[in-house]
mmCIF file of C-alpha atoms in Angstrom:
data_model
loop_
_atom_site.group_PDB
_atom_site.id
_atom_site.type_symbol
_atom_site.label_atom_id
_atom_site.label_comp_id
_atom_site.label_asym_id
_atom_site.label_seq_id
_atom_site.Cartn_x
_atom_site.Cartn_y
_atom_site.Cartn_z
ATOM 1 C CA MET A 17 0.000 0.000 0.000
ATOM 2 C CA SER A 18 1.370 3.416 -0.898
ATOM 3 C CA SER A 19 1.595 6.204 1.660
ATOM 4 C CA ARG A 20 -0.983 8.172 -0.381
ATOM 5 C CA SER A 21 -3.738 5.671 0.392
ATOM 6 C CA ARG A 22 -2.955 5.495 4.115
ATOM 7 C CA PRO A 23 -5.942 7.119 5.843
ATOM 8 C CA GLU A 24 -5.610 9.712 8.575
ATOM 9 C CA SER A 25 -5.768 8.149 12.054
ATOM 10 C CA TRP A 26 -9.221 9.569 12.861
ATOM 11 C CA ARG A 27 -10.608 7.632 9.872
ATOM 12 C CA LEU A 28 -9.730 4.380 11.649
ATOM 13 C CA ASP A 29 -11.697 5.237 14.805
ATOM 14 C CA ALA A 30 -15.404 4.349 14.651
ATOM 15 C CA ALA A 31 -16.135 6.981 17.310
ATOM 16 C CA SER A 32 -15.237 9.708 14.760
ATOM 17 C CA TYR A 33 -18.413 8.967 12.801
ATOM 18 C CA PRO A 34 -21.912 10.005 13.919
ATOM 19 C CA VAL A 35 -23.685 6.989 12.389
ATOM 20 C CA ARG A 36 -22.666 3.361 12.840
ATOM 21 C CA GLU A 37 -24.611 0.351 11.634
ATOM 22 C CA ALA A 38 -23.862 -3.393 11.605
ATOM 23 C CA PHE A 39 -24.333 -5.380 8.397
ATOM 24 C CA GLN A 40 -24.176 -9.137 7.970
ATOM 25 C CA THR A 41 -21.746 -10.483 5.379
ATOM 26 C CA ARG A 42 -22.989 -13.201 3.037
ATOM 27 C CA PHE A 43 -21.478 -16.379 1.642
ATOM 28 C CA GLN A 44 -21.860 -14.949 -1.869
ATOM 29 C CA ASP A 45 -19.639 -12.009 -0.833
ATOM 30 C CA MET A 46 -16.521 -14.215 -0.846
ATOM 31 C CA ASP A 47 -13.871 -14.328 -3.534
ATOM 32 C CA ILE A 48 -11.953 -17.430 -4.604
ATOM 33 C CA ASN A 49 -9.557 -16.935 -1.668
ATOM 34 C CA GLY A 50 -12.373 -16.960 0.882
ATOM 35 C CA HIS A 51 -12.269 -13.216 1.607
ATOM 36 C CA LEU A 52 -14.864 -10.516 1.021
ATOM 37 C CA ASN A 53 -14.616 -9.407 -2.614
ATOM 38 C CA ASN A 54 -14.419 -5.823 -3.839
ATOM 39 C CA VAL A 55 -18.056 -5.839 -4.998
ATOM 40 C CA ALA A 56 -19.139 -6.813 -1.467
ATOM 41 C CA PHE A 57 -17.146 -3.910 -0.014
ATOM 42 C CA ALA A 58 -18.826 -1.512 -2.461
ATOM 43 C CA ALA A 59 -22.311 -2.878 -1.706
ATOM 44 C CA LEU A 60 -21.813 -2.695 2.067
ATOM 45 C CA PHE A 61 -20.568 0.898 1.824
ATOM 46 C CA GLU A 62 -23.537 1.691 -0.438
ATOM 47 C CA SER A 63 -25.966 0.400 2.206
ATOM 48 C CA GLY A 64 -24.416 2.697 4.813
ATOM 49 C CA ARG A 65 -24.391 5.631 2.386
ATOM 50 C CA VAL A 66 -28.054 5.175 1.469
ATOM 51 C CA LEU A 67 -29.086 5.105 5.132
ATOM 52 C CA MET A 68 -27.191 8.370 5.692
ATOM 53 C CA ASN A 69 -28.732 10.034 2.616
ATOM 54 C CA ARG A 70 -32.250 8.966 3.607
ATOM 55 C CA ALA A 71 -31.736 10.404 7.098
ATOM 56 C CA VAL A 72 -30.386 13.686 5.710
ATOM 57 C CA ARG A 73 -32.951 13.962 2.926
ATOM 58 C CA PRO A 74 -36.224 12.274 3.859
ATOM 59 C CA MET A 75 -37.742 11.237 0.549
ATOM 60 C CA ASP A 76 -41.134 12.831 1.229
ATOM 61 C CA ASP A 77 -39.606 16.165 2.325
ATOM 62 C CA ARG A 78 -37.735 16.985 -0.860
ATOM 63 C CA PRO A 79 -39.013 18.990 -3.837
ATOM 64 C CA ALA A 80 -40.222 16.765 -6.692
ATOM 65 C CA ASN A 81 -37.639 18.235 -9.100
ATOM 66 C CA GLU A 82 -34.650 17.662 -6.754
ATOM 67 C CA ARG A 83 -32.384 14.665 -7.346
ATOM 68 C CA THR A 84 -29.102 13.515 -5.909
ATOM 69 C CA MET A 85 -26.534 11.364 -7.633
ATOM 70 C CA VAL A 86 -23.211 9.810 -6.814
ATOM 71 C CA ALA A 87 -20.492 11.665 -8.715
ATOM 72 C CA ALA A 88 -17.455 9.757 -7.416
ATOM 73 C CA VAL A 89 -16.608 6.846 -5.115
ATOM 74 C CA GLU A 90 -13.148 5.957 -3.830
ATOM 75 C CA ILE A 91 -12.586 2.818 -1.747
ATOM 76 C CA ASN A 92 -9.301 2.096 0.005
ATOM 77 C CA TYR A 93 -8.855 -1.549 1.004
ATOM 78 C CA LEU A 94 -6.847 -1.798 4.210
ATOM 79 C CA ALA A 95 -7.217 -5.461 5.210
ATOM 80 C CA GLU A 96 -9.063 -8.610 4.214
ATOM 81 C CA GLY A 97 -12.636 -9.112 5.357
ATOM 82 C CA ASN A 98 -14.137 -12.502 6.154
ATOM 83 C CA PHE A 99 -17.467 -14.313 6.030
ATOM 84 C CA PRO A 100 -19.505 -14.954 8.208
ATOM 85 C CA ASP A 101 -18.397 -12.143 10.510
ATOM 86 C CA PRO A 102 -20.561 -9.006 10.336
ATOM 87 C CA VAL A 103 -19.076 -5.601 9.564
ATOM 88 C CA GLU A 104 -19.777 -2.215 11.067
ATOM 89 C CA ILE A 105 -20.084 0.672 8.628
ATOM 90 C CA ALA A 106 -19.285 4.027 10.228
ATOM 91 C CA THR A 107 -20.590 6.987 8.233
ATOM 92 C CA GLY A 108 -20.511 10.759 8.413
ATOM 93 C CA ILE A 109 -20.293 13.910 6.360
ATOM 94 C CA GLY A 110 -16.737 14.946 5.568
ATOM 95 C CA ARG A 111 -17.295 18.057 3.454
ATOM 96 C CA ILE A 112 -20.182 20.282 2.457
ATOM 97 C CA GLY A 113 -19.895 22.242 -0.759
ATOM 98 C CA THR A 114 -22.237 24.580 -2.609
ATOM 99 C CA SER A 115 -24.174 21.878 -4.459
ATOM 100 C CA SER A 116 -22.512 18.684 -3.207
ATOM 101 C CA TRP A 117 -21.267 16.910 -0.112
ATOM 102 C CA THR A 118 -18.819 14.127 0.642
ATOM 103 C CA ILE A 119 -19.803 11.119 2.686
ATOM 104 C CA VAL A 120 -16.834 9.540 4.441
ATOM 105 C CA GLN A 121 -17.012 5.999 5.776
ATOM 106 C CA ALA A 122 -14.957 3.275 7.352
ATOM 107 C CA MET A 123 -15.676 -0.444 7.529
ATOM 108 C CA PHE A 124 -14.720 -2.352 10.660
ATOM 109 C CA GLN A 125 -14.684 -6.083 11.268
ATOM 110 C CA ASN A 126 -13.843 -7.646 14.598
ATOM 111 C CA GLY A 127 -12.697 -4.270 15.916
ATOM 112 C CA ARG A 128 -10.271 -3.354 13.118
ATOM 113 C CA ALA A 129 -10.649 -1.043 10.144
ATOM 114 C CA ILE A 130 -10.616 -2.979 6.881
ATOM 115 C CA ALA A 131 -11.554 -0.235 4.383
ATOM 116 C CA THR A 132 -12.458 3.415 3.941
ATOM 117 C CA CYS A 133 -14.741 5.001 1.367
ATOM 118 C CA ASP A 134 -15.346 8.577 0.189
ATOM 119 C CA SER A 135 -18.403 9.341 -1.958
ATOM 120 C CA VAL A 136 -19.192 12.695 -3.534
ATOM 121 C CA ILE A 137 -22.936 13.319 -3.795
ATOM 122 C CA VAL A 138 -24.247 16.059 -6.113
ATOM 123 C CA CYS A 139 -27.655 17.683 -5.727
ATOM 124 C CA ARG A 140 -29.429 18.616 -8.957
ATOM 125 C CA THR A 141 -32.651 20.532 -9.449
ATOM 126 C CA ASP A 142 -34.296 20.505 -12.864
ATOM 127 C CA GLY A 143 -31.219 18.737 -14.245
ATOM 128 C CA GLN A 144 -28.702 21.379 -13.122
ATOM 129 C CA ALA A 145 -26.423 21.650 -10.111
ATOM 130 C CA MET A 146 -28.089 24.022 -7.679
ATOM 131 C CA PRO A 147 -27.055 25.329 -4.256
ATOM 132 C CA LEU A 148 -28.092 23.037 -1.408
ATOM 133 C CA ARG A 149 -31.232 24.070 0.423
ATOM 134 C CA ARG A 150 -30.678 25.606 3.867
ATOM 135 C CA GLU A 151 -32.548 22.734 5.552
ATOM 136 C CA MET A 152 -30.330 20.176 3.855
ATOM 137 C CA VAL A 153 -27.150 22.011 4.878
ATOM 138 C CA ALA A 154 -28.356 22.018 8.496
ATOM 139 C CA GLU A 155 -28.954 18.239 8.378
ATOM 140 C CA LEU A 156 -25.559 17.650 6.770
ATOM 141 C CA GLU A 157 -23.839 19.796 9.386
ATOM 142 C CA SER A 158 -25.482 17.793 12.163
ATOM 143 C CA ASN A 159 -23.817 14.647 10.753
ATOM 144 C CA LEU A 160 -20.250 15.935 10.318
ATOM 145 C CA VAL A 161 -17.445 13.622 11.368
ATOM 146 C CA SER A 162 -15.164 14.631 14.219
ATOM 147 C CA ALA A 163 -11.770 14.619 12.548
ATOM 148 C CA GLY A 164 -9.664 14.445 15.680
#
């Protein structure tokens, strides 16, 4: 692993994230070597990300013409994961921009960090990037990570 992909120490502490949820791994998540495969990592992070987005933006509270989309996802694999042990996905908001925000996450298994994930989410209204609504910014701010 290069020094560029080494996460900051706060990223490896589940207490840094405001939301933590356990997810069960599945037999089908294993690769040929008996470890969690990269698709399983992505799907588990997605589940945590979706729960965060639904909490920040309740589906029935948003304007009909407002949409969000994932613009970028970066996963850093730190250690192997194993079935059947569950994982804990720790999730929070890392950055709030004008029309986007970054969800930062870490995956823990048996008390150790095995991966981190950063996802940039863009808010679009009528097909164009628009400034985030004040209410959404307040919800995002209430879910910021504590970066040490």
